Tab-separated table of C-alpha atoms and ligand atoms in Angstrom:
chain	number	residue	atom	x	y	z
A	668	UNK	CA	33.738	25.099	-270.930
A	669	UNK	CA	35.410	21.870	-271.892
A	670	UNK	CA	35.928	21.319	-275.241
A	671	UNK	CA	33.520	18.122	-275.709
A	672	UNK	CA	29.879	19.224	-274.860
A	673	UNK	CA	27.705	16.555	-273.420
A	674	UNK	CA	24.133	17.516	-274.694
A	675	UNK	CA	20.538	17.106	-272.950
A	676	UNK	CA	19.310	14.739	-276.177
A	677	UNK	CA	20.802	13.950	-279.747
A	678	UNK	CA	18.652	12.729	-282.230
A	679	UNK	CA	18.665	8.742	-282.744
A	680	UNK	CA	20.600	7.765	-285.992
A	681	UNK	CA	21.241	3.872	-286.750
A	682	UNK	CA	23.102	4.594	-289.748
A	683	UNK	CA	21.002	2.328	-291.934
A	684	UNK	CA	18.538	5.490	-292.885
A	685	UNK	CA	20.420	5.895	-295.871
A	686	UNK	CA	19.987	3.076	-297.439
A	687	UNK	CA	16.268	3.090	-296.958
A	688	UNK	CA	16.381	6.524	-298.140
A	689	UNK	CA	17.648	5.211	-301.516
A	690	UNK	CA	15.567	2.587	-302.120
A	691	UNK	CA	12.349	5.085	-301.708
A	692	UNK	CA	14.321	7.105	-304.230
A	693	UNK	CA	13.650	4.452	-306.696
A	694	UNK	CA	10.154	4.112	-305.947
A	695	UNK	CA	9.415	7.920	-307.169
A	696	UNK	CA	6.351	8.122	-304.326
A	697	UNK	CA	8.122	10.613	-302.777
A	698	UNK	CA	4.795	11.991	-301.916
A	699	UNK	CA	3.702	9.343	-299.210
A	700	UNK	CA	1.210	6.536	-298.883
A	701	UNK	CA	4.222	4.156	-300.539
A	702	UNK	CA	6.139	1.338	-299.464
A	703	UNK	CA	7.881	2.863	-296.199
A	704	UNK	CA	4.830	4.721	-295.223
A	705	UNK	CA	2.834	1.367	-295.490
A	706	UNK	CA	5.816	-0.365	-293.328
A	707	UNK	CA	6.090	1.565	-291.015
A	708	UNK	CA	1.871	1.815	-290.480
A	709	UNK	CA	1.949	-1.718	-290.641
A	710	UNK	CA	4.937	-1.980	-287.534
A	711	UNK	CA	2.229	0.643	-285.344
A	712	UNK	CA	-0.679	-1.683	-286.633
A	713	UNK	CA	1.183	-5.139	-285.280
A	714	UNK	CA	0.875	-3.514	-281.872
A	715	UNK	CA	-2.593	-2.523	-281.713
A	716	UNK	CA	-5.348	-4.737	-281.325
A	717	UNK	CA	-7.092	-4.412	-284.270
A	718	UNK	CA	-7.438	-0.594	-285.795
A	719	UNK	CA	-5.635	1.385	-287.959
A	720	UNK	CA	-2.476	3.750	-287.747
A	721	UNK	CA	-1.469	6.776	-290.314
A	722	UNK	CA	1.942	8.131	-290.331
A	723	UNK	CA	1.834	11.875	-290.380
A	724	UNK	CA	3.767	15.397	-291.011
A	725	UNK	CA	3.630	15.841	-286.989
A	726	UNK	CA	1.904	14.285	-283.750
A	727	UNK	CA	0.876	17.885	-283.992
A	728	UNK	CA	-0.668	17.124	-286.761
A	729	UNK	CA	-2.343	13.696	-284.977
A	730	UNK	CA	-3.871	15.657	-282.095
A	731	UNK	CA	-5.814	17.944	-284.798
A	732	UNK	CA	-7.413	14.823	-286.819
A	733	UNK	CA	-8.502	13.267	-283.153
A	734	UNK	CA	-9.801	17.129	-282.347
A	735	UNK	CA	-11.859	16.922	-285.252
A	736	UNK	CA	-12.924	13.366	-285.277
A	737	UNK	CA	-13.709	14.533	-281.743
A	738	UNK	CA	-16.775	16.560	-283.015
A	739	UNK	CA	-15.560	19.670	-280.637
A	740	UNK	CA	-18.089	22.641	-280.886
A	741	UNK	CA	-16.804	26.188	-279.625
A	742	UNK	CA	-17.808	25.433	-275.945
A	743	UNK	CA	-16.738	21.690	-275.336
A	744	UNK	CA	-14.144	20.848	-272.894
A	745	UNK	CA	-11.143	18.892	-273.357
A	746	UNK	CA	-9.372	17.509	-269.419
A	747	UNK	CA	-5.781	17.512	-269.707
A	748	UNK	CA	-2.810	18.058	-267.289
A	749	UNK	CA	-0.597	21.576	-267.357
A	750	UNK	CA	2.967	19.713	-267.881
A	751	UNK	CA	2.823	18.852	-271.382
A	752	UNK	CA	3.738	20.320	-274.678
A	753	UNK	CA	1.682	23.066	-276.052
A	754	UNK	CA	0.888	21.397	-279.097
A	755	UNK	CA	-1.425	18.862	-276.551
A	756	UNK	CA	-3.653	21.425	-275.501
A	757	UNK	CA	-3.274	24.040	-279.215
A	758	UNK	CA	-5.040	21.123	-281.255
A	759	UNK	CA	-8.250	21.294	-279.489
A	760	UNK	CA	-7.883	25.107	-279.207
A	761	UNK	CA	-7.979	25.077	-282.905
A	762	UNK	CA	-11.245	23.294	-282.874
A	763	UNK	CA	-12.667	25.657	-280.856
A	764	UNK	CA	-12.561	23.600	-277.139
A	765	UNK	CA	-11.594	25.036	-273.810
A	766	UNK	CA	-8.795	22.994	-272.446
A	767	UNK	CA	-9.503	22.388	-268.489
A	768	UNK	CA	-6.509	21.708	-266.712
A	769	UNK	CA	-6.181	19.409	-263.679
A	770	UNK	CA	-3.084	18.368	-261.173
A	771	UNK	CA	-0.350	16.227	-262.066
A	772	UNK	CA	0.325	13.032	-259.816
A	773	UNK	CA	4.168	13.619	-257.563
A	774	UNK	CA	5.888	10.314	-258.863
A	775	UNK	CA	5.329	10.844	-262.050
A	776	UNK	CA	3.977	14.282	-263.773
A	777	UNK	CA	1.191	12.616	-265.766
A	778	UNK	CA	-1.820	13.825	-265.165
A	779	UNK	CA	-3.431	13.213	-261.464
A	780	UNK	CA	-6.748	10.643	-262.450
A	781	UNK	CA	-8.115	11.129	-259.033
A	782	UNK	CA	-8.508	14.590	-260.418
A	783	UNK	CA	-10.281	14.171	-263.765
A	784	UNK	CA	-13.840	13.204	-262.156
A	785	UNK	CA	-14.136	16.697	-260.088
A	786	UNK	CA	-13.284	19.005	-263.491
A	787	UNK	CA	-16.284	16.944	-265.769
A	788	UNK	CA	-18.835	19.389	-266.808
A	789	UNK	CA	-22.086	18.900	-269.503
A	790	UNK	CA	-19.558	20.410	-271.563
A	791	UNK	CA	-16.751	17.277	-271.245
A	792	UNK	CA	-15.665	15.961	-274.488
A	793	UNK	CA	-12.770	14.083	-274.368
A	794	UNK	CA	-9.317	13.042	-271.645
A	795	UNK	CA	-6.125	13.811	-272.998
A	796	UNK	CA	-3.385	11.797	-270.730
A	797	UNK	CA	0.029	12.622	-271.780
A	798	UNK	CA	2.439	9.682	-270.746
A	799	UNK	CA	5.019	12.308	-270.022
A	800	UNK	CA	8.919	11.128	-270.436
A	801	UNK	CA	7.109	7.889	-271.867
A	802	UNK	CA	5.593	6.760	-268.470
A	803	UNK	CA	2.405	5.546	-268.190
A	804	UNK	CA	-0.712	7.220	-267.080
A	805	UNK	CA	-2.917	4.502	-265.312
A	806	UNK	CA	-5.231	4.209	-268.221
A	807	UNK	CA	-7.603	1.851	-266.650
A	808	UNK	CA	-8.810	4.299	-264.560
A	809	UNK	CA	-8.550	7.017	-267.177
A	810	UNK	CA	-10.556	4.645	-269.588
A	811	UNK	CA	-13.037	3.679	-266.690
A	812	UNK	CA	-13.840	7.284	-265.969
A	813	UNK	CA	-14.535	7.836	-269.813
A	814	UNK	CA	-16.779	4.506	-270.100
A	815	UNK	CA	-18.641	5.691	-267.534
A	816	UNK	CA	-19.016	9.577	-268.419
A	817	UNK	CA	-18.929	8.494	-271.987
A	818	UNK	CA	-15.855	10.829	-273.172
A	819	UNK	CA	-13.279	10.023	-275.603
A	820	UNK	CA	-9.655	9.570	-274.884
A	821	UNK	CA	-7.120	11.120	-276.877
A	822	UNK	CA	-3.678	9.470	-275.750
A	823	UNK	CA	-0.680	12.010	-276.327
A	824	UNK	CA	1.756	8.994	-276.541
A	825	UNK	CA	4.248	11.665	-278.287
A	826	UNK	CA	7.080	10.459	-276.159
A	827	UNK	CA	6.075	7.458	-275.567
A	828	UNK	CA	6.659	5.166	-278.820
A	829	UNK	CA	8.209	1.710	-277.139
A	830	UNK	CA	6.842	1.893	-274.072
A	831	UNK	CA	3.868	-0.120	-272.473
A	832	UNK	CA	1.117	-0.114	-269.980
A	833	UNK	CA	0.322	-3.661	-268.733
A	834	UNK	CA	1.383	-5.326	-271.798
A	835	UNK	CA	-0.166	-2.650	-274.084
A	836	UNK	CA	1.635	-0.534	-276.648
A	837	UNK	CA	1.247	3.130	-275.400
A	838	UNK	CA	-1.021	4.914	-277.727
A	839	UNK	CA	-3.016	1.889	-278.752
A	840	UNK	CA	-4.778	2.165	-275.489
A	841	UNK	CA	-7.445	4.982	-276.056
A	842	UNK	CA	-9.952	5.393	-278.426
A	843	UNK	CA	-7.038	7.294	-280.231
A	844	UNK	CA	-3.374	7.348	-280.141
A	845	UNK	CA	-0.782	10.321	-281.122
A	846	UNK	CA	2.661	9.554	-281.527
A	847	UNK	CA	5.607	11.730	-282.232
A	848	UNK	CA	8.702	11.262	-284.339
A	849	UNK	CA	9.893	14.148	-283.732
A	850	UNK	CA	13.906	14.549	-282.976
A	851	UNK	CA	13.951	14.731	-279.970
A	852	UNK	CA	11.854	11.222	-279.280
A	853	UNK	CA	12.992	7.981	-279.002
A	854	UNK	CA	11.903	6.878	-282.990
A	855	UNK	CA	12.715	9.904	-285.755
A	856	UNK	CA	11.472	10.425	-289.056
A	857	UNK	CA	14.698	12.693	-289.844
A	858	UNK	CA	13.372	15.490	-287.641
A	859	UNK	CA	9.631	15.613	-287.806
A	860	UNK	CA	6.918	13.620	-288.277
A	861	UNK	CA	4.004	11.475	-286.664
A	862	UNK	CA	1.636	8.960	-286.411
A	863	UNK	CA	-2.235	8.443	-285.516
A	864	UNK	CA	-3.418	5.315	-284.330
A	865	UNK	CA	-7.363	4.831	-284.525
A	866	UNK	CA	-8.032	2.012	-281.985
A	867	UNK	CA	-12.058	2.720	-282.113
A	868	UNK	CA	-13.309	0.846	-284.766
A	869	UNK	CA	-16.149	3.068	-285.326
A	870	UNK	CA	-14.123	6.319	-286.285
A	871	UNK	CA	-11.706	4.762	-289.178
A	872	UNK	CA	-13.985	5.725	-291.514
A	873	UNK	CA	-14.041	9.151	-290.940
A	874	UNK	CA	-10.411	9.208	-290.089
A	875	UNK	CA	-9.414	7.956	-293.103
A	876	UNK	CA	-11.378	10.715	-294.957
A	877	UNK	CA	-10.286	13.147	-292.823
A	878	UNK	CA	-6.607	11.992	-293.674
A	879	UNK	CA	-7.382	11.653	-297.417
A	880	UNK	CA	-7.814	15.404	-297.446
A	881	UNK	CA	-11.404	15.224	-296.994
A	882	UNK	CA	-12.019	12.727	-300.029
A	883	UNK	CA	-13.093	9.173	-299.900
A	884	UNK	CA	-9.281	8.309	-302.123
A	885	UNK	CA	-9.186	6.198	-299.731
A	886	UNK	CA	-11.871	3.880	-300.974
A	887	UNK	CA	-10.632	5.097	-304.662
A	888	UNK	CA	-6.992	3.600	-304.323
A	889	UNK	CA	-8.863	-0.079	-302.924
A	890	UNK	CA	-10.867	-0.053	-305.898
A	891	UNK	CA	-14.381	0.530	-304.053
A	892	UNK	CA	-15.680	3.440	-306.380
A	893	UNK	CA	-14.815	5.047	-309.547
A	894	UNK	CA	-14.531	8.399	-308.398
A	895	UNK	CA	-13.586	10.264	-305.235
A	896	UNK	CA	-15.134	13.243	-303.869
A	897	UNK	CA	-15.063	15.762	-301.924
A	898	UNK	CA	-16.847	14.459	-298.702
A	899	UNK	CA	-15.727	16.344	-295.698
A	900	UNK	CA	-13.175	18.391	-294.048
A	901	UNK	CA	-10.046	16.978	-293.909
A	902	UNK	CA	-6.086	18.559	-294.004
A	903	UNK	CA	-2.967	17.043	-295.185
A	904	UNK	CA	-0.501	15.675	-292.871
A	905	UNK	CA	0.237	13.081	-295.110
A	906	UNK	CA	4.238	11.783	-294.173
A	907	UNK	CA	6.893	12.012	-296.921
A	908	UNK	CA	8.253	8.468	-297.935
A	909	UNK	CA	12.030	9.532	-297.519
A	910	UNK	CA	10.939	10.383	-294.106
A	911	UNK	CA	9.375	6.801	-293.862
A	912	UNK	CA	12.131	5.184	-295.131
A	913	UNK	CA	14.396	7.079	-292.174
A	914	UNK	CA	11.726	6.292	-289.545
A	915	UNK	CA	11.855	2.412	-291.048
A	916	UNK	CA	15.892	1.170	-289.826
A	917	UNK	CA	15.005	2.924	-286.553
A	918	UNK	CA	11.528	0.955	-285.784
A	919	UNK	CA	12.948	-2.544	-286.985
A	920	UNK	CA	15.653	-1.831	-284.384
A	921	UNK	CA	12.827	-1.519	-281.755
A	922	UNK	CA	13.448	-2.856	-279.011
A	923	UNK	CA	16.678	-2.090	-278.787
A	924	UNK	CA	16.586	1.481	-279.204
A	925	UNK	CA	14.256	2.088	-275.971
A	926	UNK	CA	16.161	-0.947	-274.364
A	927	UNK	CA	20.034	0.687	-274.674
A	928	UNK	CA	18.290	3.831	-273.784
A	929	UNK	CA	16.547	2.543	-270.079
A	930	UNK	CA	20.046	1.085	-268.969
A	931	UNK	CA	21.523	3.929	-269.139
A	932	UNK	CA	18.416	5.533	-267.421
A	933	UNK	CA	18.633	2.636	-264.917
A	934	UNK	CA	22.300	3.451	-264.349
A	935	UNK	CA	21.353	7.275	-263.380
A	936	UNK	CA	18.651	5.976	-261.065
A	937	UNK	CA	21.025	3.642	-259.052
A	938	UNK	CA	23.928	5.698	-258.368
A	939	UNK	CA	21.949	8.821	-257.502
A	940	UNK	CA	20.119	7.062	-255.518
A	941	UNK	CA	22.023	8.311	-252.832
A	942	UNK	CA	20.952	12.091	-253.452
A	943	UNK	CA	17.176	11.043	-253.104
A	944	UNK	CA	17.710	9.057	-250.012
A	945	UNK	CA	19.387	12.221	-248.411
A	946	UNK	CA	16.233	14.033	-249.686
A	947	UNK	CA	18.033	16.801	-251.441
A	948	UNK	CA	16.373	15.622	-255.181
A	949	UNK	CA	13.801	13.251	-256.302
A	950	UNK	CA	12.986	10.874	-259.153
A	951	UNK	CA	10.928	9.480	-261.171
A	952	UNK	CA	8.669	6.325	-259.859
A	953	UNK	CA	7.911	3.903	-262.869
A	954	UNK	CA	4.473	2.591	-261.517
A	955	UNK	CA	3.747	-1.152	-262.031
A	956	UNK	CA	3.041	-2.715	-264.747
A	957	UNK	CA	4.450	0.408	-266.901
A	958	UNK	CA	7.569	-0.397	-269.084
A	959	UNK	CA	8.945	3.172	-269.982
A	960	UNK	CA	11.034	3.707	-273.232
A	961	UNK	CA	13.162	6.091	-271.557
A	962	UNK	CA	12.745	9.182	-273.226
A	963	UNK	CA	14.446	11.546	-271.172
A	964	UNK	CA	16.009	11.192	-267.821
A	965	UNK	CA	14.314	13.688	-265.253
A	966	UNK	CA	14.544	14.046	-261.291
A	967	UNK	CA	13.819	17.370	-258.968
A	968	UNK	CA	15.934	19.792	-257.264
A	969	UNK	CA	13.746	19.968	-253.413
A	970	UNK	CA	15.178	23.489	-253.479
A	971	UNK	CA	14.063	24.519	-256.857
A	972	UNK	CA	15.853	27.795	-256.031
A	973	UNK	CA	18.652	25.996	-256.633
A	974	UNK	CA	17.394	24.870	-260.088
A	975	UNK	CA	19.492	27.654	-262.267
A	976	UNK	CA	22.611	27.031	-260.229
A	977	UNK	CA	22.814	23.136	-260.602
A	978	UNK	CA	22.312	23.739	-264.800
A	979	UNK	CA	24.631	26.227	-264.501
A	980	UNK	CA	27.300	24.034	-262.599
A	981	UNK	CA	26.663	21.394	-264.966
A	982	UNK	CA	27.107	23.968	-267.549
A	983	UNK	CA	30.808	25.168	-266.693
A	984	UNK	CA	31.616	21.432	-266.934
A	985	UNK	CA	30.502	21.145	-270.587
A	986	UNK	CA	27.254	19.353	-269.481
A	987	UNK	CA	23.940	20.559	-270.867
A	988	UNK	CA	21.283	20.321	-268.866
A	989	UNK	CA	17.583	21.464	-268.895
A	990	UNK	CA	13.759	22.491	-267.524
A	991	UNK	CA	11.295	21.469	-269.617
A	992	UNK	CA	7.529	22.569	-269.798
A	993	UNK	CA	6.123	25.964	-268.068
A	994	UNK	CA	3.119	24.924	-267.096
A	995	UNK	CA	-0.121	25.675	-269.433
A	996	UNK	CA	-2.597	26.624	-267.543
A	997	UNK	CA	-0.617	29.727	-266.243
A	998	UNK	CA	0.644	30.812	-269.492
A	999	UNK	CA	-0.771	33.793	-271.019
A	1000	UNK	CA	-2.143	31.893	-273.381
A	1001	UNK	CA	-3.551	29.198	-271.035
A	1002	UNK	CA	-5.304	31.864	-269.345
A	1003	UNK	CA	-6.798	33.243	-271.450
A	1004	UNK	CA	-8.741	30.384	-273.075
A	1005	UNK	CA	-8.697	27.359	-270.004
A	1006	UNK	CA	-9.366	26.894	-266.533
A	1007	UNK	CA	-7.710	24.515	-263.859
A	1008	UNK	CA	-9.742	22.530	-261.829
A	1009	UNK	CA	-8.757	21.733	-258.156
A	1010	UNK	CA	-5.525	22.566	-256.326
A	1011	UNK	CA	-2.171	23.148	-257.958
A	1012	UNK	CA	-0.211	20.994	-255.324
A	1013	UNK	CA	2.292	19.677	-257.531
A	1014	UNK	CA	2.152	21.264	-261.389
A	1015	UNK	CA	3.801	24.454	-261.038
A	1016	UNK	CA	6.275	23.029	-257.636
A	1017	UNK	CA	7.120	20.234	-260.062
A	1018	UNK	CA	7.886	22.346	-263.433
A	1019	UNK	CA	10.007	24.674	-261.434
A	1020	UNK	CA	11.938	21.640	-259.980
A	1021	UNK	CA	12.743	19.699	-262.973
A	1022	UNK	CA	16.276	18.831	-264.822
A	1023	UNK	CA	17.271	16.642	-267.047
A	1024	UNK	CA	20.061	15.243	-267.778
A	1025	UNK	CA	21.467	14.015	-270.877
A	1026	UNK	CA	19.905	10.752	-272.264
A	1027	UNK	CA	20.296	9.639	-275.507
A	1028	UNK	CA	20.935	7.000	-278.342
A	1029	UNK	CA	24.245	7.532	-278.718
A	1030	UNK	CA	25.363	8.830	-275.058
A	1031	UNK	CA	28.297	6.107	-274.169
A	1032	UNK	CA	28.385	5.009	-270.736
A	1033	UNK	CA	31.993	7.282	-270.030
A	1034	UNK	CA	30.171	9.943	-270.940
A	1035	UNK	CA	27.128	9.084	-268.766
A	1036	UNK	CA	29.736	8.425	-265.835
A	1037	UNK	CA	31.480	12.395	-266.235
A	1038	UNK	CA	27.699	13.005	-265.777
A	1039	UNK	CA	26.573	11.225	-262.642
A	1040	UNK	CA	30.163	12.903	-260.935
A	1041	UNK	CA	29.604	15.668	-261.950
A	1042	UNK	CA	25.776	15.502	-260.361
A	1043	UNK	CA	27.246	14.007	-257.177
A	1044	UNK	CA	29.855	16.903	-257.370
A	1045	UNK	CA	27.181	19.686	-257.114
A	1046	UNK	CA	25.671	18.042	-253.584
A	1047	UNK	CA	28.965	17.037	-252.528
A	1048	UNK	CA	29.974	16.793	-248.313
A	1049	UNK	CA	26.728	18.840	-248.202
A	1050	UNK	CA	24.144	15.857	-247.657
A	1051	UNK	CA	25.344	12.742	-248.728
A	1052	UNK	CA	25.705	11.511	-244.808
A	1053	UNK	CA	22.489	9.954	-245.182
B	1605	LIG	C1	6.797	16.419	-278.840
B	1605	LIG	C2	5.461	16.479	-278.222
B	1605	LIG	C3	4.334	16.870	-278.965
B	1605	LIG	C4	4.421	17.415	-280.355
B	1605	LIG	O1	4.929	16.506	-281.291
B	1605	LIG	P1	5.278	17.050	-282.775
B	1605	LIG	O2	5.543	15.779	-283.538
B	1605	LIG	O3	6.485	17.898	-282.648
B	1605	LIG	O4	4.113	17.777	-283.283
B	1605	LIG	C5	3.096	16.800	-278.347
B	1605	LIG	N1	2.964	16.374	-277.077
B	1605	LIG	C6	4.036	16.010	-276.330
B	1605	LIG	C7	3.819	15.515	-274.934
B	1605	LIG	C8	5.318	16.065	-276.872
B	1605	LIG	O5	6.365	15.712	-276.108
């Protein structure tokens, strides 16, 4: 090993958390629902059209509050794709839903739309597109299909914070949004922490109840009634405010965060281009009219048998690199309580294909260089004749 590792991801830091973090000390509403909660709610709300946003313990936490405003009875269906997070498919699960997974489309892993319309039952409640690495799922067909079957979609924009679908602020798309802050995403709240955005007008109410532990305090804190009650069920995911006042310095630096973080993407893209064009690994396609915040850096070993040896290779050079998901719907778990729908073409080829490669905040372009030759290494007089 050399002595400096390079990881796969590093959490972002600006260095101005700290002083945030003291002024919320002054405030003493540690608790939440303060001054950095309500800025950084009001920085998701500037990009929706309309709506409201909550920050929250977890996008874990997100997905649950959508499964319940969701109305799932033991039974309903949720459509979602296999190459996602568990904590996508474990919210409904909660709530009692049956996730049914479909394929995942080649250029980009999100799920495969021309697949959702076959795996719609009776028992269909809602679409959960993931915009996995933070590129877009075409959500005009994913909304059309739900307009026209009249499902609700449930966006899992967890890695997607920054990025955009034809102008639109992923997550502010579907009838609901779930965003992560999580370390290892583009925006942190110092480790964990969330957000929901309600884009449907009509289930804000509820939302906010839901939210407010099941109580109308909402409504209470505005001065609309004297008393709140007990009105529903609800759960607290409420966000702490010194984790607000970390996520805070980090979101007023959007866009440069996402916008450091796609050059250096860019830069992997162009110089191993030459590995794709000699077919030996491919990469992601960015479809049009998606602007991706670059949350991780993937591409695909063709010979995923040579997966373990290219981490390892990487490894011995102090270079971490990674898989990431095992697919869902062949999981024990997955199994057990979903179905998929269709042909597996690409989910479990893909998942057993995938690296990636270091991309973060604070990687500096030498660093990023020792990677790309030491990627180029690995293939090296093999293929690259072109
Ligand atoms: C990170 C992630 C989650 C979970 O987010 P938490 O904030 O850790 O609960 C859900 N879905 C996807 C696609 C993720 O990448």
């Amino acid at each position: 090993m050399s002595e400096t590792v390079i990881p796969t991801t590093l959490p972002t830091v600006t260095g101005r958390e700290m002083v945030a973090i003291q002024d919320a000390l002054t405030t003493r509403t540690l608790t939440g629902k303060g001054k950095y909660s309500a800025l950084c709610q009001s920085w998701l709300e500037a990009s929706m059209t309309g709506g409201k946003a909550f920050v929250l313990t977890s996008c874990t936490s997100a997905l649950e509050i959508a499964a319940l405003l969701a109305g799932l009875q033991p039974g309903d269906e949720v459509i979602v794709a296999s190459y996602t997070y568990v904590s996508t498919v474990n919210a409904f699960v909660v709530h009692g839903a049956a996730p049914v997974f479909i394929d995942l489309d080649d250029a980009t892993m999100n799920m495969d739309v021309t697949r959702i319309e076959a795996a719609i039952t009776p028992r269909t409640k809602a679409i959960v597109p993931v915009h996995y690495a933070g590129i877009a799922c075409d959500m005009d067909a994913v909304m059309a299909i739900a307009d026209r079957h009249g499902l609700m979609v449930v966006e899992d924009a967890a890695m997607a914070c920054g990025g955009t679908y034809k102008g639109r602020a992923l997550g502010t798309i579907g009838h609901l949004g779930c965003i992560s802050f999580q370390e290892k995403k583009v925006f942190t709240s110092g480790g964990q922490g969330g957000a929901l955005l309600i884009n449907q007008q009509s289930l804000a109410a509820r939302a906010e109840i839901i939210y407010e532990h099941g109580t109308n305090r909402g409504q209470f804190t505005r001065g609309e009634v004297n008393f709140y009650r007990w009105l529903d069920v609800g759960i607290n995911a409420t966000m702490s405010e010194v984790q607000a006042a970390f996520l805070y310095p980090q979101l007023q630096a959007a866009p440069e965060i996402p916008a450091h973080r796609r050059h250096l993407w860019s830069r992997y893209y162009k110089r191993l281009l030459p590995l794709m064009q000699a077919g030996v690994m491919q990469m992601p396609i960015v479809p049009e009219g998606a602007v991706h915040n670059a949350a991780v850096f993937w591409f695909r070993l063709k010979d995923a048998a040579r997966r373990g040896e290219f981490i390892k290779f990487m490894a011995d050079r102090g270079i971490i690199t990674q898989p990431q998901f095992v697919p869902l719907y062949s999981s024990l778990f997955g199994q057990k309580v979903g179905r998929f729908v269709g042909e597996d073409r690409v989910t479990t080829r893909s998942a057993a294909e995938i690296v990636l490669l270091p991309l973060y905040s604070e990687l500096a372009e030498e660093q990023q260089e020792i990677v790309i030759q030491r990627a180029l290494e690995f293939w090296n007089g093999v293929t690259l004749k072109a």
